[in-house]
mmCIF file with all atom_site columns, C-alpha atoms in Angstrom:
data_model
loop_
_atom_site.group_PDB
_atom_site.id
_atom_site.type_symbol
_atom_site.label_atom_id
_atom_site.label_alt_id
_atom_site.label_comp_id
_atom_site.label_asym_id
_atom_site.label_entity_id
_atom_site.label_seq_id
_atom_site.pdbx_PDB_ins_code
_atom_site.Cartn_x
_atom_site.Cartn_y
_atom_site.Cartn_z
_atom_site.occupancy
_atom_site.B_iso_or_equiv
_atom_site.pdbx_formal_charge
_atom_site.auth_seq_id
_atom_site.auth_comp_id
_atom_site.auth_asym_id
_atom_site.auth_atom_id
_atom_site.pdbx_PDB_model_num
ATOM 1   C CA . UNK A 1 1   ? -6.729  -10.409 -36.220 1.00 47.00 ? 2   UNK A CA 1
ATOM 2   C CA . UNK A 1 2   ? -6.062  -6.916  -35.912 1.00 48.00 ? 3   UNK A CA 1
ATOM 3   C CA . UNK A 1 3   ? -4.564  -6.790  -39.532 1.00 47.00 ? 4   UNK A CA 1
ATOM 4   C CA . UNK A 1 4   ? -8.359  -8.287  -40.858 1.00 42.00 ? 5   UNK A CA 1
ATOM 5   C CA . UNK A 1 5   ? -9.759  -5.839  -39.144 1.00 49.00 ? 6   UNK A CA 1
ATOM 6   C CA . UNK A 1 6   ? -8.091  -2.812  -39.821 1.00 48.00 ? 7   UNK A CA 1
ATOM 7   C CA . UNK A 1 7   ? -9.173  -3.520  -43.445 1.00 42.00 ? 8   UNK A CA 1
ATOM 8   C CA . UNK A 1 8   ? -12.403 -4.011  -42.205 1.00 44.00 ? 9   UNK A CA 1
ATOM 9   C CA . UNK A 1 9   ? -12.682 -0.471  -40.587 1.00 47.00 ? 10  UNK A CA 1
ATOM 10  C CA . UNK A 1 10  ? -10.690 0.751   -43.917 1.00 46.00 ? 11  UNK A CA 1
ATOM 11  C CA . UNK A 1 11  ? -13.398 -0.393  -46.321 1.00 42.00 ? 12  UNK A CA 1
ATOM 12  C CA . UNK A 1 12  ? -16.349 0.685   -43.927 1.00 44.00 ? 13  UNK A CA 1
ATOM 13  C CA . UNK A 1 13  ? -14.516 4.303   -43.249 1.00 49.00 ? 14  UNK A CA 1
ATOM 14  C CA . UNK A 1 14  ? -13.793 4.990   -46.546 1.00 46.00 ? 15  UNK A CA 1
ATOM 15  C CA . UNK A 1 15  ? -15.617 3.170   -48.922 1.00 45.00 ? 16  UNK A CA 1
ATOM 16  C CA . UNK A 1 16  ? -15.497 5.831   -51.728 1.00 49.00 ? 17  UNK A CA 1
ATOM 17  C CA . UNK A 1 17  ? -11.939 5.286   -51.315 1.00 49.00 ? 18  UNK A CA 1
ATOM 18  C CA . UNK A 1 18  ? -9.809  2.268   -52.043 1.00 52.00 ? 19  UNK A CA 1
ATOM 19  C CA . UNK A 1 19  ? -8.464  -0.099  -49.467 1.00 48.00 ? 20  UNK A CA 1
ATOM 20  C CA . UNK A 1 20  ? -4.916  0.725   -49.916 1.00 56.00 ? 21  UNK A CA 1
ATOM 21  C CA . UNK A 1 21  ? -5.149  5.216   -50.486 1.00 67.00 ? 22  UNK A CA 1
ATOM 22  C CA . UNK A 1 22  ? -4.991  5.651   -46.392 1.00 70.00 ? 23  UNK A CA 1
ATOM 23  C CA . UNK A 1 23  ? -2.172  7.535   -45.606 1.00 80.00 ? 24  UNK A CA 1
ATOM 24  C CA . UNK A 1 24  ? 0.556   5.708   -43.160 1.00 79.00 ? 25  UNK A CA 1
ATOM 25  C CA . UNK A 1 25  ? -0.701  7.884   -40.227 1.00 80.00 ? 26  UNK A CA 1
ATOM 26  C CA . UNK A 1 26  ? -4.150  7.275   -40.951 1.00 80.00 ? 27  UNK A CA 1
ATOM 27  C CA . UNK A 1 27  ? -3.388  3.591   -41.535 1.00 78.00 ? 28  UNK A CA 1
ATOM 28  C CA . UNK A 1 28  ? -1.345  3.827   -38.092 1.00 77.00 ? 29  UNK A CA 1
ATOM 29  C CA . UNK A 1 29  ? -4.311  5.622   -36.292 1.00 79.00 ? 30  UNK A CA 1
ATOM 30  C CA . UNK A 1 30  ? -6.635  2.294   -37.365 1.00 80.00 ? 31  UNK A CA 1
ATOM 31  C CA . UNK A 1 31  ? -4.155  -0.135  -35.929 1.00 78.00 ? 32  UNK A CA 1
ATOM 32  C CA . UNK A 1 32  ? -3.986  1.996   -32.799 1.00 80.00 ? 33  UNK A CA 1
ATOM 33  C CA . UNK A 1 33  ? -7.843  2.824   -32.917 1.00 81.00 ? 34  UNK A CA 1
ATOM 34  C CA . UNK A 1 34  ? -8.102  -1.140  -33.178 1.00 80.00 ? 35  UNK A CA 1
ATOM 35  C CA . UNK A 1 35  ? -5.579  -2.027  -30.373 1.00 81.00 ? 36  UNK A CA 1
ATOM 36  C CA . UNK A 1 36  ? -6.649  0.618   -27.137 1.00 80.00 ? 37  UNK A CA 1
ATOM 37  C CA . UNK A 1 37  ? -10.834 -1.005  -27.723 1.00 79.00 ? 38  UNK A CA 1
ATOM 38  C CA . UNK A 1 38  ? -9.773  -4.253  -28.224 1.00 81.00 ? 39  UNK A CA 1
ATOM 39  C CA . UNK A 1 39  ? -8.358  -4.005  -24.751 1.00 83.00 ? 40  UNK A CA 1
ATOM 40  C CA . UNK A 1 40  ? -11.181 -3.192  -23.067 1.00 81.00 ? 41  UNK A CA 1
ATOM 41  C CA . UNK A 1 41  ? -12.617 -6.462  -24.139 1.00 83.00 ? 42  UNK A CA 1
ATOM 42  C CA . UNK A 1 42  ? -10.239 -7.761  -21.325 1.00 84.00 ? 43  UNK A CA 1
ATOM 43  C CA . UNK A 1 43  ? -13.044 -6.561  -19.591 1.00 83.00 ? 44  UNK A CA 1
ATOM 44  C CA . UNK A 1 44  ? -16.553 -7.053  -20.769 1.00 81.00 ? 45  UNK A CA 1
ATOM 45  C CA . UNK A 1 45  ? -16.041 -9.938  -22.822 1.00 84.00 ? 46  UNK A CA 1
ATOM 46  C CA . UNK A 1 46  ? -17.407 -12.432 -20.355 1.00 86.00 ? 47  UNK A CA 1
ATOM 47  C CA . UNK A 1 47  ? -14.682 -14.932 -21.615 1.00 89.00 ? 48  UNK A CA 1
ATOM 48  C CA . UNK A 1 48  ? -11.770 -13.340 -21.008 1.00 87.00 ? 49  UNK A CA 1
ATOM 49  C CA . UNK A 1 49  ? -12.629 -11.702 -18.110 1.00 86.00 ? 50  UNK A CA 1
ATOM 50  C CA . UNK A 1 50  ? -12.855 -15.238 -16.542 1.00 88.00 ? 51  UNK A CA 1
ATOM 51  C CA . UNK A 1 51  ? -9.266  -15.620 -17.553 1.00 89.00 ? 52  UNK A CA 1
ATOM 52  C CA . UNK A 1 52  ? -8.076  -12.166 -15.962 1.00 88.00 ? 53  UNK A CA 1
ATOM 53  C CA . UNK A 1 53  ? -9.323  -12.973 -12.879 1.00 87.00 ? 54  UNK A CA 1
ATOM 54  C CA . UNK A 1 54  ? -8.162  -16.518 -12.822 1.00 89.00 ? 55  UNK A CA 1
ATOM 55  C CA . UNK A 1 55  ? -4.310  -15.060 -13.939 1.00 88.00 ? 56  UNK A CA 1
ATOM 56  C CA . UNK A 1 56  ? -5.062  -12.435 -11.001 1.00 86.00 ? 57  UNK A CA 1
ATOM 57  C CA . UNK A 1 57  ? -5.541  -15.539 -8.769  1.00 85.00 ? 58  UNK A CA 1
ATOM 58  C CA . UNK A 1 58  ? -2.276  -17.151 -9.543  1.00 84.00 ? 59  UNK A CA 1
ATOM 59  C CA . UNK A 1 59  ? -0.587  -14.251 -9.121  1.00 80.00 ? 60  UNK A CA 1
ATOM 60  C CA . UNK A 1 60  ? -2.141  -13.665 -5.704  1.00 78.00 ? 61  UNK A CA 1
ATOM 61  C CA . UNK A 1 61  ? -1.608  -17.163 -4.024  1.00 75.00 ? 62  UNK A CA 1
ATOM 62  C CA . UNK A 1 62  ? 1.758   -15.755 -2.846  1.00 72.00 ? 63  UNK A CA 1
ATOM 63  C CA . UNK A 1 63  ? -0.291  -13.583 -0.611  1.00 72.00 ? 64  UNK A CA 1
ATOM 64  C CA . UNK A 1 64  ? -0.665  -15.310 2.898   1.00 68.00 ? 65  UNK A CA 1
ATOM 65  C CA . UNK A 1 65  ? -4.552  -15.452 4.902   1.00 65.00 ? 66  UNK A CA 1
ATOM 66  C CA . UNK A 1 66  ? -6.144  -13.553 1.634   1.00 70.00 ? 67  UNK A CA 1
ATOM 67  C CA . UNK A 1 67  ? -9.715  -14.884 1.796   1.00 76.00 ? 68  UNK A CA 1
ATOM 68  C CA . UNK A 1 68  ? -11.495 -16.123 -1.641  1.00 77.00 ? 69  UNK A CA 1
ATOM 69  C CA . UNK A 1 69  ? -14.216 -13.058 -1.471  1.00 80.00 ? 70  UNK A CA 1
ATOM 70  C CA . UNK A 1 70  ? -11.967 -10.570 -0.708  1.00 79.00 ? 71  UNK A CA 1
ATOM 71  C CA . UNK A 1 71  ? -9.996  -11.602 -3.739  1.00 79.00 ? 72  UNK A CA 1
ATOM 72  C CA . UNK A 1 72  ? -12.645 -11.675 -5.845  1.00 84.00 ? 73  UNK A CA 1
ATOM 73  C CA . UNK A 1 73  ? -13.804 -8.238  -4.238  1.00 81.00 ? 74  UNK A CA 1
ATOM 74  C CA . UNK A 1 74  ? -10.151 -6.649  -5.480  1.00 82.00 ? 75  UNK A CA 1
ATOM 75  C CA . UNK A 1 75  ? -10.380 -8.232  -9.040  1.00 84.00 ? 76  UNK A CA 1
ATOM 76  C CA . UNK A 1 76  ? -13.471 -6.642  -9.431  1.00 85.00 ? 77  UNK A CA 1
ATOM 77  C CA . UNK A 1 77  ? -12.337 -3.642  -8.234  1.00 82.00 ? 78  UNK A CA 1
ATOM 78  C CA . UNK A 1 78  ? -9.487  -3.346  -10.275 1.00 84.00 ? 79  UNK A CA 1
ATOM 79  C CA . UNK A 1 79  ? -11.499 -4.168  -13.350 1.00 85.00 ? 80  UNK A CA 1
ATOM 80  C CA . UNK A 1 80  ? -13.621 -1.068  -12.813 1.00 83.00 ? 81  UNK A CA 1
ATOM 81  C CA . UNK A 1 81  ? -10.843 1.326   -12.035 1.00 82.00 ? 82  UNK A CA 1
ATOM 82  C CA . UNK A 1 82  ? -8.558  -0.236  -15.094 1.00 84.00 ? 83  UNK A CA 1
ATOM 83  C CA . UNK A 1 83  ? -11.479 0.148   -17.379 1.00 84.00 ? 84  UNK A CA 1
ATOM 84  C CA . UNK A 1 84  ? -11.794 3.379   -16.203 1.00 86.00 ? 85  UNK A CA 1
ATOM 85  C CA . UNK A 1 85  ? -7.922  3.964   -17.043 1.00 87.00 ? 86  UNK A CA 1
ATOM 86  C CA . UNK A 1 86  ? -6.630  1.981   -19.756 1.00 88.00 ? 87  UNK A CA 1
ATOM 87  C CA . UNK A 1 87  ? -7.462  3.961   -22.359 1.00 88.00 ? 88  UNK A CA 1
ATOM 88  C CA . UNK A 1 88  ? -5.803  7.305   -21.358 1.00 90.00 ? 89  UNK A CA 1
ATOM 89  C CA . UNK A 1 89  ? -3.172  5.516   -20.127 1.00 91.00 ? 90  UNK A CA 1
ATOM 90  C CA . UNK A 1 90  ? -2.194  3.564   -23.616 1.00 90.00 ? 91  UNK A CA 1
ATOM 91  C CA . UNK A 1 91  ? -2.798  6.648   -25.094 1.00 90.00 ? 92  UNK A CA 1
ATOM 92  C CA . UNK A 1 92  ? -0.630  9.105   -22.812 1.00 92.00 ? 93  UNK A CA 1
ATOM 93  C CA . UNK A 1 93  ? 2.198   5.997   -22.977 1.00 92.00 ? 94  UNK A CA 1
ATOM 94  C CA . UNK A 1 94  ? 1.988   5.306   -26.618 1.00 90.00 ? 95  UNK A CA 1
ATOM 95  C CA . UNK A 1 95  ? 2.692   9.311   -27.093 1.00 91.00 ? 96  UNK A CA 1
ATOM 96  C CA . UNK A 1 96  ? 5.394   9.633   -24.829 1.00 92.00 ? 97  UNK A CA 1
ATOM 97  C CA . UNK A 1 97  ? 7.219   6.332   -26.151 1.00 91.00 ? 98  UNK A CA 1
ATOM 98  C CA . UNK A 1 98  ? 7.284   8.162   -29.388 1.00 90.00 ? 99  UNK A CA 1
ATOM 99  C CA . UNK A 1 99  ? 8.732   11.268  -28.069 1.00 91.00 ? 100 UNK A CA 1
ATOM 100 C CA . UNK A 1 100 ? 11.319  9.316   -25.677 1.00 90.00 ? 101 UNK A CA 1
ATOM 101 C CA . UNK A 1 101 ? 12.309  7.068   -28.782 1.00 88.00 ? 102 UNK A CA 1
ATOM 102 C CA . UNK A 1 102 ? 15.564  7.997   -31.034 1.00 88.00 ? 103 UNK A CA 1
ATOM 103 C CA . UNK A 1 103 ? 15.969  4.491   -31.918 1.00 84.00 ? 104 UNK A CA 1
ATOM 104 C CA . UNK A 1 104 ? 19.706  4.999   -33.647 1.00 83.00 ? 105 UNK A CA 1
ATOM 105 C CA . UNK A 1 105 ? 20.719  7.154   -30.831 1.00 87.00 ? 106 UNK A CA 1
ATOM 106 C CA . UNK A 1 106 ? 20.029  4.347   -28.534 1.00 86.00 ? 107 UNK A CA 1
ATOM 107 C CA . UNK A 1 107 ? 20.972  1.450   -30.092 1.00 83.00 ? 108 UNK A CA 1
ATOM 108 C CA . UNK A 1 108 ? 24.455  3.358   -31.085 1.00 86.00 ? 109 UNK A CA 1
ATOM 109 C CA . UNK A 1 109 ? 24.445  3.806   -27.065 1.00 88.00 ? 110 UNK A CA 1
ATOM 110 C CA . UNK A 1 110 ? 23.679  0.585   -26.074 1.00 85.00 ? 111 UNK A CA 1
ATOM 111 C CA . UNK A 1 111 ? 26.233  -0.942  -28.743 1.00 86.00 ? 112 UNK A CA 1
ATOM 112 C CA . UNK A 1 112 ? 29.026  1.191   -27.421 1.00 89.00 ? 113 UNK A CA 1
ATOM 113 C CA . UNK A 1 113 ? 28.027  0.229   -23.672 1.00 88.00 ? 114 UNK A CA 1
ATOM 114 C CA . UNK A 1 114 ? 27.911  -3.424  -24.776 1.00 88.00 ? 115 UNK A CA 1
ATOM 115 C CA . UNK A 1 115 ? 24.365  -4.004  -23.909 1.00 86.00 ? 116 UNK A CA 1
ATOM 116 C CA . UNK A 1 116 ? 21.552  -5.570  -25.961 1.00 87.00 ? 117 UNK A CA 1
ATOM 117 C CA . UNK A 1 117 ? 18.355  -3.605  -26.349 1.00 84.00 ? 118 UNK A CA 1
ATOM 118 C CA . UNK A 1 118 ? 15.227  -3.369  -24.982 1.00 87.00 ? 119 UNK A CA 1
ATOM 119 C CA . UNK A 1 119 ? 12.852  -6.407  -26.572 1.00 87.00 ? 120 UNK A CA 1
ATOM 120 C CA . UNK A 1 120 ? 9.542   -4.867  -24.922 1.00 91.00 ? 121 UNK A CA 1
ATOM 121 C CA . UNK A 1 121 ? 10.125  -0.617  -24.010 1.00 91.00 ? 122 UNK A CA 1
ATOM 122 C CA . UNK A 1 122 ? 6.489   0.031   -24.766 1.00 92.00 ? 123 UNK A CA 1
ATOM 123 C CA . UNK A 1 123 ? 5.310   -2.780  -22.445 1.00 92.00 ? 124 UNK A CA 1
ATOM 124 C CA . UNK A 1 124 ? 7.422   -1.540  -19.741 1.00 93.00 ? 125 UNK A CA 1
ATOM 125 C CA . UNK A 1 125 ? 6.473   1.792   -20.123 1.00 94.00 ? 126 UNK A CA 1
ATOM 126 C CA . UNK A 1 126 ? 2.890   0.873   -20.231 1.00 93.00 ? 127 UNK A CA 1
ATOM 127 C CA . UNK A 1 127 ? 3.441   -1.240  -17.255 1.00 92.00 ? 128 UNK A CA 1
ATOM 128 C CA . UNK A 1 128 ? 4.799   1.497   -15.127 1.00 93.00 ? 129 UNK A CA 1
ATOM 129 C CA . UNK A 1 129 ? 2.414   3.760   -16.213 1.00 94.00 ? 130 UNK A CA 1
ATOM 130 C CA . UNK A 1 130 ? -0.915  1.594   -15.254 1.00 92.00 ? 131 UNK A CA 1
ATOM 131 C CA . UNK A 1 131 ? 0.654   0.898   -12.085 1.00 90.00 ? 132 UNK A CA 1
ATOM 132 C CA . UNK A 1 132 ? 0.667   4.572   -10.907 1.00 90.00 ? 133 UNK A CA 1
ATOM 133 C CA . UNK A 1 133 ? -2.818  5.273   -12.800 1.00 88.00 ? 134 UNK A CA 1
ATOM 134 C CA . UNK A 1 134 ? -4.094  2.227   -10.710 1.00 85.00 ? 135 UNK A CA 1
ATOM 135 C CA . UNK A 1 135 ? -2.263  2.736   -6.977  1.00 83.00 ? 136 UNK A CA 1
ATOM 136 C CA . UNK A 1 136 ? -5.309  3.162   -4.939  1.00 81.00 ? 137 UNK A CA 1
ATOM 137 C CA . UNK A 1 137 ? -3.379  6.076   -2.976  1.00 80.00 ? 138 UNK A CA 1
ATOM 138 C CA . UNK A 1 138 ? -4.191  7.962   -6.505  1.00 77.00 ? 139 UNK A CA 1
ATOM 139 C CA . UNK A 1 139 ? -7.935  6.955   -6.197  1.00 74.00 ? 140 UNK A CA 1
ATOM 140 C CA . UNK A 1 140 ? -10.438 9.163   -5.109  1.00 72.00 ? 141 UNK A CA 1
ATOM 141 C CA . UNK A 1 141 ? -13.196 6.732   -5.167  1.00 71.00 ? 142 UNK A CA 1
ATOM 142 C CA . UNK A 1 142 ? -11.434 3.674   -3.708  1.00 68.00 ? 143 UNK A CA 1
ATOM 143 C CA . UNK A 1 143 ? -13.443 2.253   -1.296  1.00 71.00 ? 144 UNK A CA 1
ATOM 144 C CA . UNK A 1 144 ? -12.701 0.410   2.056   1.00 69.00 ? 145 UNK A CA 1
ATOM 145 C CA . UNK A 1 145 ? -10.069 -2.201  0.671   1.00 68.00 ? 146 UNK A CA 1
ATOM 146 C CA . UNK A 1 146 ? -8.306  0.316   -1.781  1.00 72.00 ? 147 UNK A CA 1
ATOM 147 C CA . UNK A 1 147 ? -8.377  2.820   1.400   1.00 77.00 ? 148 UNK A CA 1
ATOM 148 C CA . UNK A 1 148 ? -6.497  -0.669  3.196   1.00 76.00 ? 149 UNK A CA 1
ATOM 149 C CA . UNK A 1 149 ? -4.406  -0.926  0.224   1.00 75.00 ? 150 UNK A CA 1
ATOM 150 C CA . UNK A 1 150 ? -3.108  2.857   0.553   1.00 75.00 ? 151 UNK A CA 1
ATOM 151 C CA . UNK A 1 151 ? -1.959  2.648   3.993   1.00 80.00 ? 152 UNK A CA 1
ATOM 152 C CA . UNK A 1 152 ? 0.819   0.339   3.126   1.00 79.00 ? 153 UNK A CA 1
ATOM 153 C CA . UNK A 1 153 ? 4.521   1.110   1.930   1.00 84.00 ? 154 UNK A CA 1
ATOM 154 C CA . UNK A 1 154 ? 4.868   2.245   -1.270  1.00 84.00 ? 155 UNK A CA 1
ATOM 155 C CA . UNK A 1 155 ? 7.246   -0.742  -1.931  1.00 86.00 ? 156 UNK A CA 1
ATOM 156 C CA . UNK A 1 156 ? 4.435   -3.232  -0.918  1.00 83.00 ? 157 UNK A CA 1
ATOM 157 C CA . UNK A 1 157 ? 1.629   -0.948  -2.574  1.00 85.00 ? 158 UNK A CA 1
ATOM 158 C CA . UNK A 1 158 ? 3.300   -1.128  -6.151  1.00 86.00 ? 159 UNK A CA 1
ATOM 159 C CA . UNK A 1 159 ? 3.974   -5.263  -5.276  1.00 87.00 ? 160 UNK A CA 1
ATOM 160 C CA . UNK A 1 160 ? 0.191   -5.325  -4.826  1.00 83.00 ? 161 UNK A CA 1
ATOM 161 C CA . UNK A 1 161 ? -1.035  -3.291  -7.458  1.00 86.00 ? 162 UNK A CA 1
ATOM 162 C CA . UNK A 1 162 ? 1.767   -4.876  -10.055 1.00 87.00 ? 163 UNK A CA 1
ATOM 163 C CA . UNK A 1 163 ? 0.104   -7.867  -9.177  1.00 87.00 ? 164 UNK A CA 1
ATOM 164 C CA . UNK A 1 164 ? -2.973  -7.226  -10.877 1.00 87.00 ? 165 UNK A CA 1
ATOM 165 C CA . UNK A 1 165 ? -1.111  -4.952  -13.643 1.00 90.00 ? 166 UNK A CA 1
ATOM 166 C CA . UNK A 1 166 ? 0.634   -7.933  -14.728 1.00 89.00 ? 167 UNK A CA 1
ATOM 167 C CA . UNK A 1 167 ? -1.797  -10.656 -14.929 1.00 88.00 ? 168 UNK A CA 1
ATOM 168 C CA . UNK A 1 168 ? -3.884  -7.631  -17.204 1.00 88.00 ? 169 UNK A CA 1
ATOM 169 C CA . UNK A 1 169 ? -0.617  -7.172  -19.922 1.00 89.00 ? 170 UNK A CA 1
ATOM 170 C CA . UNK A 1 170 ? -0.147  -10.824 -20.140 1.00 86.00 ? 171 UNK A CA 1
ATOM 171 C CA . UNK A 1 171 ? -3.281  -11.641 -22.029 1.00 82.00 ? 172 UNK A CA 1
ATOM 172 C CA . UNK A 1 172 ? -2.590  -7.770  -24.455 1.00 81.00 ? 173 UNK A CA 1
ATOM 173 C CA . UNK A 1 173 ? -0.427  -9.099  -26.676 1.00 76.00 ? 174 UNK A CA 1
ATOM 174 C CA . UNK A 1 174 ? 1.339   -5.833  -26.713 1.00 82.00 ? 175 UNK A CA 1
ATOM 175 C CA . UNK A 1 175 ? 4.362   -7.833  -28.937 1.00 83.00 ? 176 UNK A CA 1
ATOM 176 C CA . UNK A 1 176 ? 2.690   -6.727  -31.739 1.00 79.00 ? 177 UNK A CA 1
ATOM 177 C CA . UNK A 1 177 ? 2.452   -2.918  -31.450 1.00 81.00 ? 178 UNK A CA 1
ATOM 178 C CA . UNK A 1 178 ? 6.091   -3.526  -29.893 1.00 87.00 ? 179 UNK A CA 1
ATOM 179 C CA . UNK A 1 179 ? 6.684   -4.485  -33.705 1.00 86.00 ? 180 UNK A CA 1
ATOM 180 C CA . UNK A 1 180 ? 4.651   -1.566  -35.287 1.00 83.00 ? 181 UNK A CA 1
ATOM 181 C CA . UNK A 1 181 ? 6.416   0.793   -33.049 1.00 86.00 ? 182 UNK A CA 1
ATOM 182 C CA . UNK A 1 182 ? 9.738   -0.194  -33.735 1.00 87.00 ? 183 UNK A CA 1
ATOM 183 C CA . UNK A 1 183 ? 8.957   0.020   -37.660 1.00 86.00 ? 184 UNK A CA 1
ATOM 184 C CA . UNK A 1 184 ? 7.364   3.646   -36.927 1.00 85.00 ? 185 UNK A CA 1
ATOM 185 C CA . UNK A 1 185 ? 10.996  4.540   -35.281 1.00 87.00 ? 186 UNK A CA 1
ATOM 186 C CA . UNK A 1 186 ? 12.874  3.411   -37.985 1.00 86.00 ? 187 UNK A CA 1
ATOM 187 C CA . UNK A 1 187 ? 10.688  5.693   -40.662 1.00 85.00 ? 188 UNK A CA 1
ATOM 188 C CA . UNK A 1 188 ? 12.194  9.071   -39.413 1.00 87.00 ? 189 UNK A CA 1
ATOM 189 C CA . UNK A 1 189 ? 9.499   11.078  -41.577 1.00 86.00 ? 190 UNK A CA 1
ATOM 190 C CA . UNK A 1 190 ? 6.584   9.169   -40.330 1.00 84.00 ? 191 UNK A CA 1
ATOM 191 C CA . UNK A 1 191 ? 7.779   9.086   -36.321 1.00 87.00 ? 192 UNK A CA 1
ATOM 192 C CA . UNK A 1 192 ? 8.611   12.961  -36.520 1.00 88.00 ? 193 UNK A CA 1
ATOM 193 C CA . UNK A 1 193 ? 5.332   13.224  -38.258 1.00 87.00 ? 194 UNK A CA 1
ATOM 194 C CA . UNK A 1 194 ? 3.657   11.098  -34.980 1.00 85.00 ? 195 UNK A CA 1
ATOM 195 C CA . UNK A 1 195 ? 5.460   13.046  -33.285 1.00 87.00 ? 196 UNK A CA 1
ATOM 196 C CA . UNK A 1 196 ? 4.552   16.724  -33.878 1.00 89.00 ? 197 UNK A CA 1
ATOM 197 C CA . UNK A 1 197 ? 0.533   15.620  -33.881 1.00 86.00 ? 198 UNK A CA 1
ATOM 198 C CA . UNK A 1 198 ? 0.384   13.042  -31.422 1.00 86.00 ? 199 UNK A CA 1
ATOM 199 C CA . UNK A 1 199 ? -2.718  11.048  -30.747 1.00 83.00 ? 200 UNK A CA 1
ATOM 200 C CA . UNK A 1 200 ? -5.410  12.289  -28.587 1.00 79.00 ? 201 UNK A CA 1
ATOM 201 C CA . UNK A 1 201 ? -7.770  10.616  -26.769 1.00 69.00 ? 202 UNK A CA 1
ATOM 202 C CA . UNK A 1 202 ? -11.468 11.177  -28.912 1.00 65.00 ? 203 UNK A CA 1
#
């Protein structure tokens, strides 16, 4: 899907050009361009918002004496805010994975420590970074339950907000950037190129 339309936004952004003259950055910027908005379709897609929240839900029946509207009030909640967030955040995280990447520096280390690698290091990062851009201790504007939801531990706070973090990246599909990213790391011209103008947030 994002491959069709990638060519789609190729022929309609340059259609004095042909389909295949993009440069690889410029090509990469359309898959990323493609990838941070179709996330926030999560969101307002009626559809699949239904399924976030029912994920959230199954993720939160290990929490004891949670009433049914209070959920509901926190899913909604966290919609807002992550809509609010996700897009700086996959930016900021897809810019510093570059930078923190030497891909044959680290697999060298992780041979000689006898370790396998790291199937998902942009979906962890990601993941750690959404959870601190979504704590509610972070949140000016968070209302009675996110002002509840800041009194606790930090332990229990990240448990809570991880919650609703993961039920969001299991619908993303992030596996396939995980795949484009690795490619980028193993082209050292075109990561050093990524590297030295990184994406900004337009």
């Amino acid at each position: 899907l994002i491959c069709a339309q990638v060519l789609v936004m190729r022929s309609m952004r340059h259609c004095s050009r042909d389909v295949g003259d993009l440069t690889e950055r410029e090509t990469h910027e359309l898959i990323l361009d493609v990838f941070v908005k179709s996330t926030l379709d999560v969101f307002s897609d009626p559809a699949q918002r239904k399924e976030l929240g029912a994920r959230i839900e199954g993720y939160a029946s290990s929490i004891p004496f949670l009433p049914a509207p209070l959920l509901s009030h926190a899913i909604d909640k966290f919609c807002a805010l992550a809509t609010e967030k996700v897009t700086p955040v996959l930016i900021h995280t897809y810019n510093e994975h570059l930078l923190a990447t030497d891909i044959y520096r680290d697999y060298a280390r992780l041979a000689a420590e006898g370790v396998a690698p790291n199937e998902q290091p942009f979906t962890d990062r990601l993941r750690r970074n959404l959870r601190a851009a979504c704590d509610p201790a972070t949140d000016e504007n968070r209302g009675f339950l996110g002002s509840v939801v800041a009194l606790l531990p930090q332990d229990r706070r990240e448990w809570y907000v991880g919650l609703f973090v993961d039920a969001f990246l299991e619908g993303l599909r992030t596996d396939k950037l995980e795949g484009i990213l690795h490619n980028v790391t193993l082209d050292d011209a075109l990561h050093q190129e990524l590297i030295e103008k990184p994406f900004l947030l337009t």
